[in-house]
């Protein structure tokens, strides 16, 4: 699992490097495009993921203590919170689509024309980074559903609960990625003059 997480860190690290270059090269366009992201919805999603990390940690703890019902309940809560996160993200994506801010043939930049190229690249990176994060969330929800099924069967005991712990590790990793994505994408402030 640790080797897998290292490859994931390297994967997202490449995207963060691309982001850094884009922000350096097209700073003003990136700031303008970031202004179209809904920081309140992003903040709500950050809160949802932080709470899901807590419920996942409580599920792992309950599994370590052999509390089957509590393990299942905390895992169900974690899965629901993950679904809420994805629902909010889908809502955000639909808004960007309707506003003409989806890179490619549906991109219509109406502000400073000099920013159009940089803004489109920023929004492309936004959709790639948040889309891949969302894909990881879908995988995480699938893993949690599988762990719930096994927990219901009574597969986990205080002596054997590694699958719950590994799933928790994956879930926390995905949450941490979002903790970096949120401020870098949503909270870019214009330079003070």
PDB file of C-alpha atoms in Angstrom:
ATOM      1  CA  UNK A   1       0.000   0.000   0.000  1.00  0.00           C
ATOM      2  CA  UNK A   2       2.816   2.394   0.828  1.00  0.00           C
ATOM      3  CA  UNK A   3       4.404   1.782  -2.605  1.00  0.00           C
ATOM      4  CA  UNK A   4       1.048   2.537  -4.235  1.00  0.00           C
ATOM      5  CA  UNK A   5       0.724   5.761  -2.263  1.00  0.00           C
ATOM      6  CA  UNK A   6       4.248   6.798  -3.297  1.00  0.00           C
ATOM      7  CA  UNK A   7       3.287   6.387  -6.970  1.00  0.00           C
ATOM      8  CA  UNK A   8       0.145   8.427  -6.314  1.00  0.00           C
ATOM      9  CA  UNK A   9       2.191  11.191  -4.683  1.00  0.00           C
ATOM     10  CA  UNK A  10       4.474  11.241  -7.727  1.00  0.00           C
ATOM     11  CA  UNK A  11       1.460  11.319 -10.049  1.00  0.00           C
ATOM     12  CA  UNK A  12      -0.242  14.228  -8.307  1.00  0.00           C
ATOM     13  CA  UNK A  13       3.183  15.847  -7.808  1.00  0.00           C
ATOM     14  CA  UNK A  14       3.537  16.131 -11.592  1.00  0.00           C
ATOM     15  CA  UNK A  15       0.179  17.866 -11.789  1.00  0.00           C
ATOM     16  CA  UNK A  16       1.140  20.249  -8.987  1.00  0.00           C
ATOM     17  CA  UNK A  17       4.354  21.018 -10.861  1.00  0.00           C
ATOM     18  CA  UNK A  18       2.332  21.833 -13.998  1.00  0.00           C
ATOM     19  CA  UNK A  19       0.110  24.049 -11.860  1.00  0.00           C
ATOM     20  CA  UNK A  20       3.144  25.888 -10.462  1.00  0.00           C
ATOM     21  CA  UNK A  21       4.481  26.565 -13.955  1.00  0.00           C
ATOM     22  CA  UNK A  22       1.079  27.728 -15.201  1.00  0.00           C
ATOM     23  CA  UNK A  23       0.618  30.050 -12.266  1.00  0.00           C
ATOM     24  CA  UNK A  24       4.091  31.517 -12.770  1.00  0.00           C
ATOM     25  CA  UNK A  25       3.710  31.935 -16.539  1.00  0.00           C
ATOM     26  CA  UNK A  26       0.104  33.192 -16.658  1.00  0.00           C
ATOM     27  CA  UNK A  27      -0.387  34.620 -13.188  1.00  0.00           C
ATOM     28  CA  UNK A  28      -3.025  37.260 -13.993  1.00  0.00           C
ATOM     29  CA  UNK A  29      -5.037  34.898 -16.217  1.00  0.00           C
ATOM     30  CA  UNK A  30      -4.926  32.208 -13.515  1.00  0.00           C
ATOM     31  CA  UNK A  31      -6.176  34.691 -10.908  1.00  0.00           C
ATOM     32  CA  UNK A  32      -8.996  35.792 -13.246  1.00  0.00           C
ATOM     33  CA  UNK A  33     -10.025  32.197 -14.018  1.00  0.00           C
ATOM     34  CA  UNK A  34      -9.831  31.150 -10.376  1.00  0.00           C
ATOM     35  CA  UNK A  35     -12.318  33.904  -9.617  1.00  0.00           C
ATOM     36  CA  UNK A  36     -14.920  31.808 -11.462  1.00  0.00           C
ATOM     37  CA  UNK A  37     -14.568  28.917  -9.016  1.00  0.00           C
ATOM     38  CA  UNK A  38     -17.043  28.831  -6.141  1.00  0.00           C
ATOM     39  CA  UNK A  39     -14.857  28.984  -3.014  1.00  0.00           C
ATOM     40  CA  UNK A  40     -17.904  28.483  -0.775  1.00  0.00           C
ATOM     41  CA  UNK A  41     -18.805  25.155  -2.402  1.00  0.00           C
ATOM     42  CA  UNK A  42     -15.122  24.217  -2.346  1.00  0.00           C
ATOM     43  CA  UNK A  43     -15.056  25.078   1.361  1.00  0.00           C
ATOM     44  CA  UNK A  44     -18.178  23.018   2.000  1.00  0.00           C
ATOM     45  CA  UNK A  45     -16.537  20.082   0.245  1.00  0.00           C
ATOM     46  CA  UNK A  46     -13.391  20.568   2.328  1.00  0.00           C
ATOM     47  CA  UNK A  47     -15.504  20.364   5.487  1.00  0.00           C
ATOM     48  CA  UNK A  48     -17.304  17.275   4.178  1.00  0.00           C
ATOM     49  CA  UNK A  49     -14.001  15.514   3.503  1.00  0.00           C
ATOM     50  CA  UNK A  50     -12.541  16.468   6.878  1.00  0.00           C
ATOM     51  CA  UNK A  51     -15.599  15.010   8.610  1.00  0.00           C
ATOM     52  CA  UNK A  52     -15.308  11.889   6.441  1.00  0.00           C
ATOM     53  CA  UNK A  53     -11.700  11.518   7.581  1.00  0.00           C
ATOM     54  CA  UNK A  54     -12.938  11.617  11.172  1.00  0.00           C
ATOM     55  CA  UNK A  55     -15.618   8.985  10.537  1.00  0.00           C
ATOM     56  CA  UNK A  56     -13.068   6.802   8.728  1.00  0.00           C
ATOM     57  CA  UNK A  57     -10.645   7.101  11.654  1.00  0.00           C
ATOM     58  CA  UNK A  58     -13.480   6.144  14.014  1.00  0.00           C
ATOM     59  CA  UNK A  59     -14.304   3.140  11.801  1.00  0.00           C
ATOM     60  CA  UNK A  60     -10.685   1.965  11.975  1.00  0.00           C
ATOM     61  CA  UNK A  61     -10.682   2.426  15.742  1.00  0.00           C
ATOM     62  CA  UNK A  62     -13.967   0.539  16.091  1.00  0.00           C
ATOM     63  CA  UNK A  63     -12.578  -2.304  13.946  1.00  0.00           C
ATOM     64  CA  UNK A  64      -9.466  -2.479  16.129  1.00  0.00           C
ATOM     65  CA  UNK A  65     -11.719  -2.842  19.162  1.00  0.00           C
ATOM     66  CA  UNK A  66     -13.835  -5.497  17.498  1.00  0.00           C
ATOM     67  CA  UNK A  67     -17.003  -3.369  17.458  1.00  0.00           C
ATOM     68  CA  UNK A  68     -18.670  -4.619  14.294  1.00  0.00           C
ATOM     69  CA  UNK A  69     -21.814  -2.461  14.351  1.00  0.00           C
ATOM     70  CA  UNK A  70     -19.872   0.748  15.052  1.00  0.00           C
ATOM     71  CA  UNK A  71     -17.386  -0.130  12.290  1.00  0.00           C
ATOM     72  CA  UNK A  72     -20.189  -0.583   9.774  1.00  0.00           C
ATOM     73  CA  UNK A  73     -22.007   2.588  10.866  1.00  0.00           C
ATOM     74  CA  UNK A  74     -18.896   4.776  10.644  1.00  0.00           C
ATOM     75  CA  UNK A  75     -18.038   3.292   7.255  1.00  0.00           C
ATOM     76  CA  UNK A  76     -21.556   3.990   5.979  1.00  0.00           C
ATOM     77  CA  UNK A  77     -21.229   7.595   7.170  1.00  0.00           C
ATOM     78  CA  UNK A  78     -17.873   7.855   5.403  1.00  0.00           C
ATOM     79  CA  UNK A  79     -19.389   6.544   2.188  1.00  0.00           C
ATOM     80  CA  UNK A  80     -22.332   8.959   2.403  1.00  0.00           C
ATOM     81  CA  UNK A  81     -19.982  11.907   2.959  1.00  0.00           C
ATOM     82  CA  UNK A  82     -17.926  10.799  -0.045  1.00  0.00           C
ATOM     83  CA  UNK A  83     -21.093  10.729  -2.142  1.00  0.00           C
ATOM     84  CA  UNK A  84     -22.025  14.221  -0.901  1.00  0.00           C
ATOM     85  CA  UNK A  85     -18.592  15.459  -1.976  1.00  0.00           C
ATOM     86  CA  UNK A  86     -19.081  14.021  -5.466  1.00  0.00           C
ATOM     87  CA  UNK A  87     -22.584  15.491  -5.695  1.00  0.00           C
ATOM     88  CA  UNK A  88     -21.300  18.977  -4.883  1.00  0.00           C
ATOM     89  CA  UNK A  89     -18.503  18.523  -7.426  1.00  0.00           C
ATOM     90  CA  UNK A  90     -20.998  17.479 -10.109  1.00  0.00           C
ATOM     91  CA  UNK A  91     -23.047  20.598  -9.320  1.00  0.00           C
ATOM     92  CA  UNK A  92     -19.931  22.749  -9.728  1.00  0.00           C
ATOM     93  CA  UNK A  93     -19.022  21.073 -13.023  1.00  0.00           C
ATOM     94  CA  UNK A  94     -22.507  21.645 -14.431  1.00  0.00           C
ATOM     95  CA  UNK A  95     -22.246  25.349 -13.549  1.00  0.00           C
ATOM     96  CA  UNK A  96     -18.922  25.641 -15.361  1.00  0.00           C
ATOM     97  CA  UNK A  97     -20.425  23.896 -18.379  1.00  0.00           C
ATOM     98  CA  UNK A  98     -23.423  26.249 -18.483  1.00  0.00           C
ATOM     99  CA  UNK A  99     -21.148  29.286 -18.002  1.00  0.00           C
ATOM    100  CA  UNK A 100     -19.055  28.238 -21.024  1.00  0.00           C
ATOM    101  CA  UNK A 101     -15.974  27.596 -18.912  1.00  0.00           C
ATOM    102  CA  UNK A 102     -15.363  24.003 -19.957  1.00  0.00           C
ATOM    103  CA  UNK A 103     -12.074  23.953 -21.932  1.00  0.00           C
ATOM    104  CA  UNK A 104     -12.334  23.035 -25.580  1.00  0.00           C
ATOM    105  CA  UNK A 105     -15.275  23.702 -27.855  1.00  0.00           C
ATOM    106  CA  UNK A 106     -17.455  24.939 -24.967  1.00  0.00           C
ATOM    107  CA  UNK A 107     -15.005  27.575 -23.747  1.00  0.00           C
ATOM    108  CA  UNK A 108     -16.187  31.185 -24.022  1.00  0.00           C
ATOM    109  CA  UNK A 109     -14.040  33.697 -22.171  1.00  0.00           C
ATOM    110  CA  UNK A 110     -15.786  37.076 -22.034  1.00  0.00           C
ATOM    111  CA  UNK A 111     -13.310  39.010 -19.899  1.00  0.00           C
ATOM    112  CA  UNK A 112      -9.897  40.401 -20.871  1.00  0.00           C
ATOM    113  CA  UNK A 113      -9.156  38.654 -24.218  1.00  0.00           C
ATOM    114  CA  UNK A 114      -5.452  38.581 -23.356  1.00  0.00           C
ATOM    115  CA  UNK A 115      -6.224  36.177 -20.520  1.00  0.00           C
ATOM    116  CA  UNK A 116      -8.221  33.671 -22.584  1.00  0.00           C
ATOM    117  CA  UNK A 117      -5.354  31.241 -23.289  1.00  0.00           C
ATOM    118  CA  UNK A 118      -4.021  31.185 -19.718  1.00  0.00           C
ATOM    119  CA  UNK A 119      -7.540  31.008 -18.261  1.00  0.00           C
ATOM    120  CA  UNK A 120      -8.446  28.051 -20.471  1.00  0.00           C
ATOM    121  CA  UNK A 121      -5.242  26.235 -19.478  1.00  0.00           C
ATOM    122  CA  UNK A 122      -5.962  26.882 -15.796  1.00  0.00           C
ATOM    123  CA  UNK A 123      -9.513  25.567 -16.132  1.00  0.00           C
ATOM    124  CA  UNK A 124      -8.224  22.546 -18.050  1.00  0.00           C
ATOM    125  CA  UNK A 125      -5.846  21.804 -15.191  1.00  0.00           C
ATOM    126  CA  UNK A 126      -8.672  22.416 -12.699  1.00  0.00           C
ATOM    127  CA  UNK A 127     -10.861  19.807 -14.404  1.00  0.00           C
ATOM    128  CA  UNK A 128      -7.987  17.322 -14.747  1.00  0.00           C
ATOM    129  CA  UNK A 129      -6.865  17.648 -11.118  1.00  0.00           C
ATOM    130  CA  UNK A 130     -10.317  17.692  -9.542  1.00  0.00           C
ATOM    131  CA  UNK A 131     -11.570  15.040 -11.995  1.00  0.00           C
ATOM    132  CA  UNK A 132      -8.750  12.663 -11.086  1.00  0.00           C
ATOM    133  CA  UNK A 133      -9.348  13.407  -7.431  1.00  0.00           C
ATOM    134  CA  UNK A 134     -13.039  12.628  -7.954  1.00  0.00           C
ATOM    135  CA  UNK A 135     -12.100   9.360  -9.656  1.00  0.00           C
ATOM    136  CA  UNK A 136     -10.043   8.465  -6.596  1.00  0.00           C
ATOM    137  CA  UNK A 137     -13.083   9.273  -4.461  1.00  0.00           C
ATOM    138  CA  UNK A 138     -15.201   6.876  -6.527  1.00  0.00           C
ATOM    139  CA  UNK A 139     -12.598   4.143  -6.023  1.00  0.00           C
ATOM    140  CA  UNK A 140     -12.529   4.971  -2.297  1.00  0.00           C
ATOM    141  CA  UNK A 141     -16.308   4.673  -2.035  1.00  0.00           C
ATOM    142  CA  UNK A 142     -16.110   1.303  -3.779  1.00  0.00           C
ATOM    143  CA  UNK A 143     -13.444   0.130  -1.325  1.00  0.00           C
ATOM    144  CA  UNK A 144     -15.502   1.311   1.638  1.00  0.00           C
ATOM    145  CA  UNK A 145     -18.567  -0.536   0.281  1.00  0.00           C
ATOM    146  CA  UNK A 146     -16.477  -3.721   0.014  1.00  0.00           C
ATOM    147  CA  UNK A 147     -15.162  -3.261   3.563  1.00  0.00           C
ATOM    148  CA  UNK A 148     -18.723  -2.715   4.830  1.00  0.00           C
ATOM    149  CA  UNK A 149     -19.763  -6.030   3.268  1.00  0.00           C
ATOM    150  CA  UNK A 150     -16.841  -7.804   4.922  1.00  0.00           C
ATOM    151  CA  UNK A 151     -17.420  -6.078   8.272  1.00  0.00           C
ATOM    152  CA  UNK A 152     -21.077  -7.150   8.173  1.00  0.00           C
ATOM    153  CA  UNK A 153     -19.890 -10.747   7.697  1.00  0.00           C
ATOM    154  CA  UNK A 154     -17.753 -10.419  10.800  1.00  0.00           C
ATOM    155  CA  UNK A 155     -14.448 -10.722   8.929  1.00  0.00           C
ATOM    156  CA  UNK A 156     -12.653  -8.262  11.199  1.00  0.00           C
ATOM    157  CA  UNK A 157     -11.497  -8.773  14.749  1.00  0.00           C
ATOM    158  CA  UNK A 158      -9.155  -6.900  17.105  1.00  0.00           C
ATOM    159  CA  UNK A 159      -6.420  -9.255  15.818  1.00  0.00           C
ATOM    160  CA  UNK A 160      -7.242  -8.902  12.109  1.00  0.00           C
ATOM    161  CA  UNK A 161      -8.415  -5.568  10.732  1.00  0.00           C
ATOM    162  CA  UNK A 162      -5.690  -4.651   8.236  1.00  0.00           C
ATOM    163  CA  UNK A 163      -8.105  -4.195   5.268  1.00  0.00           C
ATOM    164  CA  UNK A 164     -10.027  -1.552   7.222  1.00  0.00           C
ATOM    165  CA  UNK A 165      -6.781   0.196   8.131  1.00  0.00           C
ATOM    166  CA  UNK A 166      -5.480   0.125   4.541  1.00  0.00           C
ATOM    167  CA  UNK A 167      -8.767   1.469   3.203  1.00  0.00           C
ATOM    168  CA  UNK A 168      -8.572   4.209   5.817  1.00  0.00           C
ATOM    169  CA  UNK A 169      -5.045   5.047   4.709  1.00  0.00           C
ATOM    170  CA  UNK A 170      -6.221   5.376   1.107  1.00  0.00           C
ATOM    171  CA  UNK A 171      -9.178   7.528   2.177  1.00  0.00           C
ATOM    172  CA  UNK A 172      -6.961   9.883   4.193  1.00  0.00           C
ATOM    173  CA  UNK A 173      -4.529  10.178   1.274  1.00  0.00           C
ATOM    174  CA  UNK A 174      -7.335  11.249  -1.065  1.00  0.00           C
ATOM    175  CA  UNK A 175      -8.523  13.756   1.551  1.00  0.00           C
ATOM    176  CA  UNK A 176      -5.005  15.187   1.889  1.00  0.00           C
ATOM    177  CA  UNK A 177      -4.779  15.700  -1.873  1.00  0.00           C
ATOM    178  CA  UNK A 178      -7.956  17.799  -1.669  1.00  0.00           C
ATOM    179  CA  UNK A 179      -6.505  19.821   1.214  1.00  0.00           C
ATOM    180  CA  UNK A 180      -3.816  20.953  -1.241  1.00  0.00           C
ATOM    181  CA  UNK A 181      -6.159  21.360  -4.219  1.00  0.00           C
ATOM    182  CA  UNK A 182      -8.664  23.606  -2.457  1.00  0.00           C
ATOM    183  CA  UNK A 183      -6.424  26.575  -1.598  1.00  0.00           C
ATOM    184  CA  UNK A 184      -4.328  26.277  -4.761  1.00  0.00           C
ATOM    185  CA  UNK A 185      -7.339  26.316  -7.067  1.00  0.00           C
ATOM    186  CA  UNK A 186     -10.067  28.195  -5.214  1.00  0.00           C
ATOM    187  CA  UNK A 187      -8.327  30.684  -2.940  1.00  0.00           C
ATOM    188  CA  UNK A 188      -6.006  32.532  -5.315  1.00  0.00           C
ATOM    189  CA  UNK A 189      -6.063  36.183  -4.416  1.00  0.00           C
ATOM    190  CA  UNK A 190      -5.387  38.970  -6.905  1.00  0.00           C
ATOM    191  CA  UNK A 191      -2.132  40.830  -6.297  1.00  0.00           C
ATOM    192  CA  UNK A 192      -2.404  43.932  -4.136  1.00  0.00           C
ATOM    193  CA  UNK A 193      -1.544  47.146  -5.955  1.00  0.00           C
TER     194      UNK A 193
END
